[in-house]
Short mmCIF file of C-alpha atoms in Angstrom, two decimals:
data_model
loop_
_atom_site.label_atom_id
_atom_site.label_comp_id
_atom_site.label_asym_id
_atom_site.label_seq_id
_atom_site.Cartn_x
_atom_site.Cartn_y
_atom_site.Cartn_z
CA MET A 1 98.89 116.43 88.94
CA LEU A 2 98.32 113.54 90.71
CA THR A 3 96.77 112.68 94.03
CA MET A 4 97.97 110.04 96.83
CA GLN A 5 96.16 108.63 100.32
CA TYR A 6 97.11 105.89 102.35
CA ARG A 7 94.80 104.96 105.37
CA ILE A 8 96.07 103.40 107.96
CA VAL A 9 93.38 102.15 110.44
CA LEU A 10 94.94 102.07 114.33
CA PRO A 11 93.17 100.36 117.33
CA THR A 12 90.05 101.67 119.13
CA ASP A 13 91.99 101.96 122.22
CA TYR A 14 95.36 103.63 120.15
CA PRO A 15 95.96 106.68 122.23
CA MET A 16 95.46 109.57 119.03
CA GLU A 17 97.75 111.75 121.18
CA ILE A 18 100.89 109.43 119.59
CA ILE A 19 99.69 110.62 116.00
CA GLU A 20 99.67 114.41 116.87
CA ARG A 21 102.76 114.16 118.32
CA ARG A 22 104.21 112.56 115.40
CA ILE A 23 102.82 115.28 113.13
CA ALA A 24 104.24 117.74 115.34
CA GLU A 25 107.31 116.59 115.19
CA ARG A 26 107.99 115.13 111.61
CA GLY A 27 105.43 117.24 109.76
CA HIS A 28 107.91 119.80 108.49
CA LEU A 29 110.03 117.19 106.78
CA THR A 30 107.73 117.60 103.69
CA ASP A 31 107.84 121.47 103.82
CA GLY A 32 109.29 122.16 100.24
CA LEU A 33 108.76 118.65 99.08
CA SER A 34 110.03 118.55 95.55
CA GLY A 35 106.53 117.88 92.87
CA LEU A 36 104.40 118.73 96.15
CA ALA A 37 101.67 120.72 95.51
CA PHE A 38 100.40 120.03 99.35
CA LYS A 39 100.03 117.18 102.16
CA ALA A 40 97.40 117.34 104.63
CA TYR A 41 98.19 115.31 107.77
CA LEU A 42 94.86 113.63 108.10
CA TYR A 43 93.34 111.62 111.20
CA ALA A 44 90.37 110.33 112.42
CA ILE A 45 89.14 109.67 116.26
CA LYS A 46 86.51 107.01 116.48
CA GLY A 47 83.08 108.44 117.63
CA GLU A 48 83.36 111.76 116.09
CA PRO A 49 81.32 112.88 112.96
CA GLY A 50 82.34 111.11 110.05
CA ALA A 51 85.11 108.83 111.59
CA ALA A 52 84.28 105.47 111.79
CA ALA A 53 87.56 104.56 113.34
CA ASN A 54 90.94 105.88 114.51
CA ALA A 55 92.86 106.14 111.44
CA TYR A 56 96.46 108.00 110.38
CA ALA A 57 95.41 109.11 107.00
CA PRO A 58 97.45 111.87 104.92
CA PHE A 59 96.24 113.34 101.60
CA TYR A 60 98.71 114.24 98.93
CA LEU A 61 98.35 116.42 96.08
CA TRP A 62 101.49 116.41 93.52
CA ARG A 63 102.33 118.48 91.22
CA THR A 64 104.81 115.69 89.32
CA ALA A 65 105.09 112.01 89.15
CA GLU A 66 108.58 111.86 89.81
CA GLY A 67 107.68 113.90 93.12
CA MET A 68 105.70 111.20 94.33
CA ARG A 69 108.12 108.26 92.96
CA ASP A 70 110.78 109.70 94.91
CA PHE A 71 108.56 110.11 98.16
CA LEU A 72 107.47 106.73 97.98
CA SER A 73 111.20 105.35 97.68
CA GLY A 74 112.61 107.69 99.82
CA PRO A 75 113.26 107.72 103.92
CA GLY A 76 110.25 109.58 104.89
CA PHE A 77 107.67 106.40 103.37
CA ALA A 78 110.50 103.85 104.81
CA ALA A 79 109.83 105.31 108.39
CA LEU A 80 106.09 105.35 108.11
CA SER A 81 106.31 101.49 106.54
CA GLU A 82 108.94 100.46 109.61
CA SER A 83 106.26 102.14 112.19
CA PHE A 84 103.02 100.86 110.68
CA GLY A 85 103.48 98.49 107.99
CA ARG A 86 103.64 99.54 104.09
CA PRO A 87 100.29 100.73 103.67
CA ILE A 88 98.19 100.35 100.20
CA VAL A 89 98.68 103.67 98.61
CA ASN A 90 95.62 104.68 96.45
CA GLY A 91 96.47 107.41 93.90
CA GLY A 92 94.45 109.24 91.20
CA VAL A 93 94.49 111.76 88.26
CA ALA A 94 93.67 115.38 89.53
CA TRP A 95 91.13 117.01 87.41
CA PHE A 96 91.07 119.64 89.85
CA GLY A 97 93.47 121.24 92.65
CA GLU A 98 93.69 124.26 93.94
CA TRP A 99 94.45 125.93 97.35
CA LYS A 100 94.12 129.32 98.78
CA GLY A 101 97.66 131.34 100.40
CA GLU A 102 96.24 130.27 103.90
CA ALA A 103 95.93 126.73 103.25
CA GLU A 104 97.99 126.08 106.38
CA ALA A 105 95.33 127.05 108.48
CA ALA A 106 93.24 124.30 107.37
CA ARG A 107 92.05 122.41 110.51
CA HIS A 108 89.79 120.13 109.03
CA ALA A 109 88.85 117.82 105.91
CA VAL A 110 86.06 116.38 104.09
CA ILE A 111 86.73 113.16 101.54
CA GLU A 112 83.87 112.19 99.38
CA ARG A 113 84.25 109.14 96.99
CA LEU A 114 81.68 108.41 94.15
CA SER A 115 81.42 105.75 91.60
CA LEU A 116 81.92 107.50 87.78
CA ALA A 117 79.24 105.23 85.73
CA ALA A 118 80.35 103.88 82.45
CA ALA A 119 77.85 105.75 80.21
CA GLU A 120 79.10 109.11 81.90
CA SER A 121 81.09 111.44 79.36
CA LEU A 122 84.57 111.92 81.27
CA ALA A 123 85.08 115.26 79.30
CA ALA A 124 81.48 116.32 81.03
CA ARG A 125 82.42 115.51 84.46
CA ARG A 126 85.73 117.13 84.41
CA ALA A 127 84.40 120.47 83.27
CA ALA A 128 82.07 119.83 86.13
CA GLU A 129 84.76 119.06 88.67
CA GLU A 130 86.59 122.07 87.82
CA ASP A 131 82.76 124.07 88.35
CA TRP A 132 83.07 121.96 91.74
CA GLY A 133 86.36 123.04 93.04
CA ARG A 134 85.97 126.73 92.19
CA THR A 135 82.55 126.89 93.40
CA ARG A 136 83.76 125.35 96.74
CA LEU A 137 87.08 127.44 97.10
CA GLN A 138 84.55 130.41 97.11
CA ASP A 139 83.51 129.63 100.40
CA ALA A 140 85.64 131.40 103.32
CA ASN A 141 85.59 128.34 105.49
CA THR A 142 87.35 126.25 102.25
CA LEU A 143 91.43 126.79 102.15
CA ALA A 144 92.11 123.71 99.39
CA ALA A 145 89.74 121.55 97.28
CA ALA A 146 90.98 118.57 95.00
CA SER A 147 89.47 116.24 92.65
CA ALA A 148 90.83 113.28 91.06
CA PHE A 149 89.35 109.94 89.65
CA ASP A 150 91.16 106.59 89.43
CA PRO A 151 91.16 104.74 86.35
CA SER A 152 91.72 100.95 87.66
CA THR A 153 88.29 101.61 89.67
CA TRP A 154 86.62 104.46 88.10
CA LEU A 155 86.28 106.19 91.54
CA LEU A 156 86.19 110.09 92.05
CA THR A 157 88.16 111.20 95.38
CA ARG A 158 86.98 115.01 96.08
CA ILE A 159 88.52 116.51 99.29
CA VAL A 160 88.22 120.18 100.97
CA LEU A 161 90.49 121.59 103.48
CA LEU A 162 88.54 123.70 105.87
CA ARG A 163 89.32 126.55 108.61
CA GLU A 164 86.30 125.15 110.86
CA ALA A 165 84.62 121.55 111.12
CA PRO A 166 81.74 121.40 108.35
CA ASP A 167 78.07 122.26 109.60
CA ASN A 168 76.73 119.22 107.98
CA LEU A 169 78.42 116.29 106.78
CA ALA A 170 76.76 114.36 103.83
CA LEU A 171 75.71 110.83 104.18
CA GLY A 172 78.69 108.89 103.22
CA CYS A 173 81.94 111.17 103.87
CA GLU A 174 84.64 110.85 105.67
CA HIS A 175 85.60 113.93 107.92
CA TYR A 176 89.18 114.10 109.26
CA ARG A 177 91.14 116.59 111.51
CA VAL A 178 94.22 118.08 109.98
CA GLY A 179 97.56 117.81 111.95
CA ARG A 180 99.38 120.04 109.47
CA VAL A 181 99.53 121.24 105.60
CA SER A 182 102.69 120.99 104.36
CA LEU A 183 102.93 123.24 101.12
CA GLY A 184 105.71 121.74 98.48
CA ALA A 185 108.38 123.66 96.18
CA GLU A 186 107.32 125.88 93.53
#
């Protein structure tokens, strides 16, 4: 599995209702998408805890590289690029990615990014990330969890999709609202 996210930072006075409407009107277009595990339509509103700026920042968990390739070269991403400019797309190789049957009920997401130390055993870290994900999914508020690393930067990205806003937000974590979750084709 692979992860992918792009983050479009919007002006402070940008009416975020436009993003909410865009998600409501177009979000269904990724339902059942080939190669997709899930897409979380994330957005942040400046001033809310964990939100440094207004942003639209969808997160994808892909089952296949072909699905990701086809999406990036397809009409949906072309329309996004036409509206906001072509964003930088960050990706990673997933060490963990699971979701519950009610993942579509997620309304909040927390993303954490950690540097992987050069001396760290990647095999041990992979096992630790699987444990992290399974532990997170035991929490009734957690509907999905994914962990992935980017071998070009050795950055680890973790995401959890939640029913309710987190009680505590760890320092450096990003908090997003979830406008919709699309599940891909099996």
